[in-house]
Amino acid sequence: MSAASLGLRECFDQLIDLTPPQREAWLAAHVLDAELRQELLAMLAADLDDAPLLATSAAALAQQYTPPHEDGAGLVGSCIGPYRLTEVLGQGGTSVVFRAQRASGAGMQTVALKLLRTGLFSAEGQRRFRREQGVLAQLSHPHISGLIEGGISDAGIPYIAMEFVDGLPITEYATARALGLRARLQLLVTVCRAIDSAHRTLVVHRDLKPSNVLVNTAGDIKVLDFGIARLLDDDDHHATQTNAISLTPGYAAPEQYLPGPVTTATDIYALGILMGELLTGQLLRRGHGHANLSRACAGAAAAPAGMPAGVALTRLLRGDLDAIYDTANAPDPGRRYLSAALLADDLERYLHNQPVTARTPSAWYRLRKSMQRNRTASTAAMLALFAIVLGVSLALWQAHVAREQAQRATAVRDFLIELFDASKAGQLPDQRLTLDQLVQRAGKRLQTQTDLSVATRVELLRTLGEVRMAGSDYIQAGQFYDQALHLAQTFYAPSDTAVTQIRLLQASLLIHQSRYADASTAYAALLPQMRKDNNAASVDGLQNYASALMYSARTEQALAISAEAAQHAAALYGAGSMGAVQADLVRGNLLVGSGRHADAAQLLESALQTWRSSGRAPTQDFLQGLTDLSRVRQTLGESAAAESLLRETLATAERIYDAPHDRIALALLNLGDALSLQARLDEAEPVLVRALAMMRAVYGDGHLRVANTLSSLGKLELRRRDLAAATQHIRAAVQWCERPDLHATRSCTDIFANQADLALATGDLAQADASSTRALAMAQEIFPQGHHWMAYLWQLRAELSLRRNDAAAALALCDQARELLLRLDKQHGTTAEMVLARRASALTALGRPAEALVDIHRALAMWQQLAPAGYLHQIELLDVLASIQTRLGDGRAARDTARRAVALVKDRSWVEPALLARIDALAESGR
Amino acid sequence: MRQVVNASGVDEWVDGLYLQLRALARSERRRSGAPDTLHTTALVNELYLKLADAERLRFGEARQFFSYAAKAMRHILLDRAKLQMRLKREDPRLRVALTDPDVETLTIDPAQALELDAALDALLLRDPRAAEVVDLHFFAGLGLDQVAALLGVAPRTVARDWRFASAFLKARLT
């Protein structure tokens, strides 16, 4: 019987139900592949074996591998610096706090001494510890527990001596004294003022909670641990991540979970939470169903001592205090009180029965509020809708040349206002509409409502489509466009601009969906119309058409259309106008994409300069221009110029957009990639991690951009030889390229190439073979005329051949790559350098070290010029050089080369162990 | 599949798991210089971000939630195992902790955890569902019946998946 079609699982499933003799019979009766048979036998044996590994849970195992926490009790009685430790006061995740004493004049000074659980290893960490300590020492306020001194013990453990406060957490104090509402609020005002004074010296607390706000026996408030979290952070270069260590769930502001600097707004949030806890006696949680203060305490079992209970408390808190609490706790930091002082002012206004600012009524404010409450809709999308709505109405108002249009504007406005009424404040939160529902409802009404003119309905349907497109809901956007087109065709002539406009949007929707070939076809059909119309929409259309062509690998055609778009723009907007500059930038982008770097550099440089000197606010196009120019600089080996352009891009993007945004994320991604290329991995990683978090926040999983970012992060981890992390990220990226409706894209070529690279690093040659084949097939589909990526992939496959001991095949691949680069005139660049280095390895393996020496020297020189800071790759190149020199019998030169390589190693875990062992041994030889 | 996380317990439950993962990640961080540190922190934070908004954590997302939790746990386990291996061979002068961790009491060799990780990758290629069962059962700590409810398949099927997966993995451990 043949079991050729049976897989491992099928065989296993059949076998385990059998008795041992039956199994033997089964195995005898089936013709199995030797490998499969062996695996099955091993599995059947393992099935009987009770390995402890899988019997435990992963959490228990991880716990077992975790070094035990030290409670510090053993240190009582010992000395740290000038202090003698007398008692353990408390435990934290990162530190232990002791009561400690030191001789002071005739008496003893008692302090609270905080001891970090681990040392500050890096010189930078220690430097920063001293610097931050200087800042904190200046923080002098009667209600802030002062820093007495900080130091680093002989063992390298940092400690901080603080004023010792003998008191209760503010909430416990208030309850112990049964304080009423006014007394509690007064305490809070004092806390706010103290926090504000620290904020004015630019120190953020970052971890405010009742246990850090004590009231001593004299009734004085002392805020503890100001800025300590930051002080104890060891890795400054991870500054964007430092918030991660110091947050306490429940008190942490939403932005603290995001990478990014912590601001004073974070403390304001914590003050709001503190207010809630102080007034209701419980820790209230935002976004967990408690819309506000009064509603939260309605369901509470008991009110804290001194405060009224039940309905009376609810009534007390409803209104002003709800509003103050809401403002302090706004999820968006920009909507909170601007300072702790303003929060204190509002609390005092309440205490003096004056109206509070948190309740200033304004229609716009309410509208914004109602938008904030739209849970599923992102604020950005809501604002986009509003922008479009206002834009349509305003544009139509301004153009009120025709009465018909003015009427239409009114009709549109009324229609929208009626729609929005449904979601305005005053309704129960659950009954308010989400953006999705709103758009759905609008769409449905437009189908049935007949008092609007056809023109208006077409315009609204189209607008709704644009809103959904901006919200990345491409399916619904497509439906709205279809409806708009259908309706428009019953009313307008086929060549009317209103119809063309919808068709152009449908084509751009295809680009959004990465369906570039389909988009090209759609634009091609519209080309005569775009040429004839010559308006803003047609210039955009031509530019999009050029991009679609570019991405479907029709470079020449793309450049021709892009030239036409630039001409149209110059004719429409006037030469040298912003419109023309914008068109130049778009064209520059295409030139970069097609590898015409010199042309691109010139065009982009002048367009960006015109823009900068015009004083016009930067936009997306400006950002793209900066990014494109940096890419050109990078390719030309000017990494410093490239980096500075990328930093300008990031700073500009952060200035334009205050919330997480695609453009900021892209700027981060590009910067991370550039740093990574220069082997500045520690700088690159936080940038890429931030990029990933932001991409995910903007797009969710399963998007090209997220896949690209994952792939970049994976590549970085691969460079650092964190293979597990690299595997995870690259695998996640590959998922995007494995969807059923996949078509060849540049990104997937790149992602598959990364996967192949990774597989080579892990020694999975079969995977490396499969992935590189896939990448190559895609590259060939996209660039039938050849592209330097193919050369890159060939040299990857040459490495694969070398691993399989087929040096001749490796050399053939390298030669093929070299010829292609020659034909493409790309003999300078990272790909050319890789090909040279790989060829040197192939030649060495073939016993032709003299020729190899020429190639490796050229590779080294080229790399030196391309990425002088890229020491990791340089080490690899030196390793090849040393082995060639050994082959040539020049042991002395080989040893010197190895020493050069060893001197470059910074973190030994970033270098492949075998390589490291090789150069170590060689460098030591003859000593 | 609805009993896995009941509505009222979601907040506490999510916080609890977050803190558990976080505590593990945090102690990793104390040994700074480990290259995985930042990554683990980011991963755990990312996990929390996905979940912090309890309103988004509907029943239908439970599977995704556990899959994230499993991912985080797997990463932490791997880091932990590497840390143990490092502690064993590291120059003791570099270890600045209040006291030295007792690295000799381990019942399971951390090297096995590393092998397990590699074997899991192989399993994923062979039988994705069995790999998911390992994720949910071993890493996320769900009972096999809960796994069955979550995946919407019969408990018997999950039991077979687990048996296959454990044999497959164990066969690859040395």
Short mmCIF file of C-alpha atoms in Angstrom, two decimals, chain A residues 255-480:
data_model
loop_
_atom_site.label_atom_id
_atom_site.label_comp_id
_atom_site.label_asym_id
_atom_site.label_seq_id
_atom_site.Cartn_x
_atom_site.Cartn_y
_atom_site.Cartn_z
CA GLU A 255 -0.26 58.42 26.15
CA GLN A 256 2.10 56.80 28.65
CA TYR A 257 1.43 53.50 26.96
CA LEU A 258 2.61 54.99 23.72
CA PRO A 259 6.22 55.58 22.96
CA GLY A 260 7.02 59.25 23.15
CA PRO A 261 8.12 61.84 25.65
CA VAL A 262 6.09 62.29 28.82
CA THR A 263 4.83 65.83 29.35
CA THR A 264 3.24 67.83 32.12
CA ALA A 265 -0.13 66.78 30.69
CA THR A 266 0.61 63.30 32.03
CA ASP A 267 0.74 64.64 35.58
CA ILE A 268 -2.48 66.59 35.00
CA TYR A 269 -4.13 63.32 34.08
CA ALA A 270 -2.84 61.66 37.23
CA LEU A 271 -4.13 64.61 39.28
CA GLY A 272 -7.56 64.00 37.78
CA ILE A 273 -7.42 60.34 38.78
CA LEU A 274 -6.28 61.40 42.24
CA MET A 275 -9.21 63.79 42.45
CA GLY A 276 -11.60 60.97 41.58
CA GLU A 277 -10.12 58.69 44.19
CA LEU A 278 -10.11 61.40 46.81
CA LEU A 279 -13.76 62.32 46.22
CA THR A 280 -15.31 58.90 45.66
CA GLY A 281 -12.97 56.69 47.67
CA GLN A 282 -12.30 54.44 44.71
CA LEU A 283 -9.86 54.33 41.86
CA LEU A 284 -11.90 55.31 38.84
CA ARG A 285 -10.94 54.00 35.50
CA ARG A 286 -11.28 55.91 32.33
CA GLY A 287 -12.63 54.12 29.33
CA HIS A 288 -14.01 51.35 31.46
CA GLY A 289 -17.60 52.37 31.50
CA HIS A 290 -17.50 55.21 34.02
CA ALA A 291 -18.29 58.21 31.93
CA ASN A 292 -17.86 60.65 34.77
CA LEU A 293 -17.34 61.19 38.44
CA SER A 294 -20.94 61.38 39.63
CA ARG A 295 -22.04 58.35 37.67
CA ALA A 296 -19.10 56.36 38.96
CA CYS A 297 -19.98 56.84 42.58
CA ALA A 298 -23.67 56.16 41.99
CA GLY A 299 -22.96 52.46 41.99
CA ALA A 300 -20.38 52.55 44.77
CA ALA A 301 -21.06 50.59 47.93
CA ALA A 302 -19.87 53.19 50.41
CA ALA A 303 -18.59 56.74 50.30
CA PRO A 304 -15.35 57.59 52.12
CA ALA A 305 -15.68 58.82 55.68
CA GLY A 306 -16.65 62.47 55.89
CA MET A 307 -18.33 62.46 52.49
CA PRO A 308 -22.07 62.07 51.94
CA ALA A 309 -23.16 58.71 50.56
CA GLY A 310 -25.21 57.49 47.62
CA VAL A 311 -27.49 59.90 45.81
CA ALA A 312 -26.32 62.86 47.88
CA LEU A 313 -22.73 62.34 46.75
CA THR A 314 -23.82 61.90 43.17
CA ARG A 315 -25.73 65.15 43.32
CA LEU A 316 -22.74 66.91 44.88
CA LEU A 317 -20.35 65.83 42.20
CA ARG A 318 -22.64 66.25 39.22
CA GLY A 319 -22.01 69.30 37.09
CA ASP A 320 -18.95 71.40 37.83
CA LEU A 321 -16.85 68.72 39.49
CA ASP A 322 -17.73 66.27 36.74
CA ALA A 323 -16.59 68.85 34.24
CA ILE A 324 -13.33 69.55 36.04
CA TYR A 325 -12.63 65.86 36.38
CA ASP A 326 -13.41 65.28 32.70
CA THR A 327 -11.12 68.08 31.60
CA ALA A 328 -8.21 66.88 33.71
CA ASN A 329 -8.72 63.34 32.46
CA ALA A 330 -9.34 64.01 28.78
CA PRO A 331 -7.85 61.10 26.81
CA ASP A 332 -6.31 63.57 24.39
CA PRO A 333 -3.52 65.43 26.26
CA GLY A 334 -4.26 68.56 24.23
CA ARG A 335 -7.76 68.78 25.72
CA ARG A 336 -6.65 68.71 29.36
CA TYR A 337 -5.93 71.73 31.53
CA LEU A 338 -2.85 73.42 30.16
CA SER A 339 -1.26 73.52 33.58
CA ALA A 340 -1.76 72.21 37.10
CA ALA A 341 -2.25 75.85 38.13
CA LEU A 342 -5.32 76.14 35.89
CA LEU A 343 -6.73 73.00 37.46
CA ALA A 344 -6.08 74.49 40.90
CA ASP A 345 -7.73 77.76 39.78
CA ASP A 346 -10.82 75.91 38.61
CA LEU A 347 -11.04 73.97 41.88
CA GLU A 348 -10.78 77.25 43.78
CA ARG A 349 -13.44 78.82 41.59
CA TYR A 350 -15.67 75.93 42.54
CA LEU A 351 -14.85 76.42 46.21
CA HIS A 352 -15.82 80.10 45.80
CA ASN A 353 -19.01 79.24 43.90
CA GLN A 354 -17.80 80.85 40.71
CA PRO A 355 -18.42 79.34 37.29
CA VAL A 356 -15.66 76.95 36.30
CA THR A 357 -13.88 77.19 32.97
CA ALA A 358 -14.32 73.50 32.33
CA ARG A 359 -18.00 74.17 31.67
CA THR A 360 -17.71 77.14 29.35
CA PRO A 361 -20.50 76.47 26.93
CA SER A 362 -19.88 76.86 23.27
CA ALA A 363 -21.46 75.09 20.40
CA TRP A 364 -18.14 74.17 18.89
CA TYR A 365 -16.92 72.83 22.20
CA ARG A 366 -19.99 70.66 22.53
CA LEU A 367 -19.69 69.48 19.01
CA ARG A 368 -16.13 68.52 19.65
CA LYS A 369 -17.21 66.81 22.80
CA SER A 370 -19.79 64.79 20.99
CA MET A 371 -17.20 63.84 18.44
CA GLN A 372 -14.86 62.71 21.18
CA ARG A 373 -17.54 60.50 22.51
CA ASN A 374 -17.84 58.74 19.22
CA ARG A 375 -16.12 55.67 20.29
CA THR A 376 -15.45 53.83 17.08
CA ALA A 377 -14.70 56.87 15.01
CA SER A 378 -11.24 58.25 15.17
CA THR A 379 -11.20 61.94 15.86
CA ALA A 380 -9.11 62.43 12.78
CA ALA A 381 -11.73 60.85 10.61
CA MET A 382 -14.45 62.96 12.21
CA LEU A 383 -12.45 66.09 11.64
CA ALA A 384 -11.84 65.03 8.08
CA LEU A 385 -15.57 64.75 7.62
CA PHE A 386 -16.09 68.16 9.11
CA ALA A 387 -13.35 69.69 7.05
CA ILE A 388 -14.93 68.35 3.92
CA VAL A 389 -18.40 69.35 4.98
CA LEU A 390 -17.31 72.86 5.88
CA GLY A 391 -15.19 72.99 2.79
CA VAL A 392 -18.07 72.09 0.54
CA SER A 393 -20.42 74.55 2.17
CA LEU A 394 -17.91 77.36 2.32
CA ALA A 395 -16.67 76.87 -1.19
CA LEU A 396 -20.20 76.89 -2.45
CA TRP A 397 -21.06 79.94 -0.39
CA GLN A 398 -18.05 81.83 -1.57
CA ALA A 399 -18.77 80.99 -5.13
CA HIS A 400 -22.34 82.07 -4.80
CA VAL A 401 -22.47 83.24 -8.34
CA ALA A 402 -25.51 81.26 -9.10
CA ARG A 403 -28.61 81.12 -7.05
CA GLU A 404 -28.89 77.44 -7.70
CA GLN A 405 -25.54 76.84 -6.02
CA ALA A 406 -26.38 78.92 -3.00
CA GLN A 407 -29.52 76.92 -2.60
CA ARG A 408 -27.55 73.77 -2.90
CA ALA A 409 -25.15 74.93 -0.22
CA THR A 410 -28.03 75.61 2.11
CA ALA A 411 -29.56 72.28 1.35
CA VAL A 412 -26.27 70.49 2.00
CA ARG A 413 -25.76 72.31 5.24
CA ASP A 414 -29.26 71.63 6.46
CA PHE A 415 -28.97 68.01 5.54
CA LEU A 416 -25.74 67.63 7.48
CA ILE A 417 -26.93 69.58 10.47
CA GLU A 418 -29.97 67.40 10.69
CA LEU A 419 -27.73 64.36 10.56
CA PHE A 420 -25.41 65.63 13.22
CA ASP A 421 -28.29 66.59 15.47
CA ALA A 422 -28.76 62.90 15.95
CA SER A 423 -25.36 62.61 17.53
CA LYS A 424 -25.28 65.79 19.55
CA ALA A 425 -24.84 66.04 23.25
CA GLY A 426 -27.89 65.59 25.40
CA GLN A 427 -28.52 62.01 24.46
CA LEU A 428 -27.43 58.98 26.36
CA PRO A 429 -23.93 57.99 25.32
CA ASP A 430 -25.10 54.64 24.02
CA GLN A 431 -27.58 56.27 21.67
CA ARG A 432 -25.13 58.61 20.07
CA LEU A 433 -24.13 57.69 16.59
CA THR A 434 -20.71 56.57 15.61
CA LEU A 435 -19.10 57.91 12.47
CA ASP A 436 -19.85 54.64 10.73
CA GLN A 437 -23.51 54.85 11.58
CA LEU A 438 -23.60 58.49 10.66
CA VAL A 439 -22.17 57.87 7.24
CA GLN A 440 -24.47 54.87 6.75
CA ARG A 441 -27.45 56.93 7.67
CA ALA A 442 -26.40 59.76 5.39
CA GLY A 443 -25.98 57.31 2.52
CA LYS A 444 -29.40 55.79 3.09
CA ARG A 445 -31.12 59.14 3.31
CA LEU A 446 -29.55 60.30 0.12
CA GLN A 447 -31.05 57.31 -1.64
CA THR A 448 -34.56 58.19 -0.55
CA GLN A 449 -34.63 61.90 0.16
CA THR A 450 -36.00 63.62 -2.91
CA ASP A 451 -36.07 67.24 -1.82
CA LEU A 452 -32.37 67.50 -2.62
CA SER A 453 -31.36 68.07 -6.20
CA VAL A 454 -29.57 65.33 -8.10
CA ALA A 455 -26.46 67.49 -8.32
CA THR A 456 -26.44 67.87 -4.54
CA ARG A 457 -26.97 64.20 -3.95
CA VAL A 458 -24.17 63.31 -6.35
CA GLU A 459 -21.87 65.69 -4.57
CA LEU A 460 -22.78 64.37 -1.14
CA LEU A 461 -22.42 60.74 -2.13
CA ARG A 462 -19.04 61.55 -3.60
CA THR A 463 -18.07 63.40 -0.41
CA LEU A 464 -19.16 60.48 1.75
CA GLY A 465 -17.01 58.25 -0.42
CA GLU A 466 -14.05 60.54 0.16
CA VAL A 467 -14.68 60.44 3.91
CA ARG A 468 -14.70 56.66 3.88
CA MET A 469 -11.62 56.60 1.69
CA ALA A 470 -9.84 58.86 4.16
CA GLY A 471 -10.97 56.42 6.86
CA SER A 472 -9.49 53.52 4.87
CA ASP A 473 -12.88 51.86 4.45
CA TYR A 474 -12.30 51.18 0.80
CA ILE A 475 -15.25 48.89 0.28
CA GLN A 476 -17.79 51.41 1.46
CA ALA A 477 -15.97 54.22 -0.29
CA GLY A 478 -16.26 52.22 -3.51
CA GLN A 479 -19.98 51.74 -2.93
CA PHE A 480 -20.53 55.45 -2.45
#
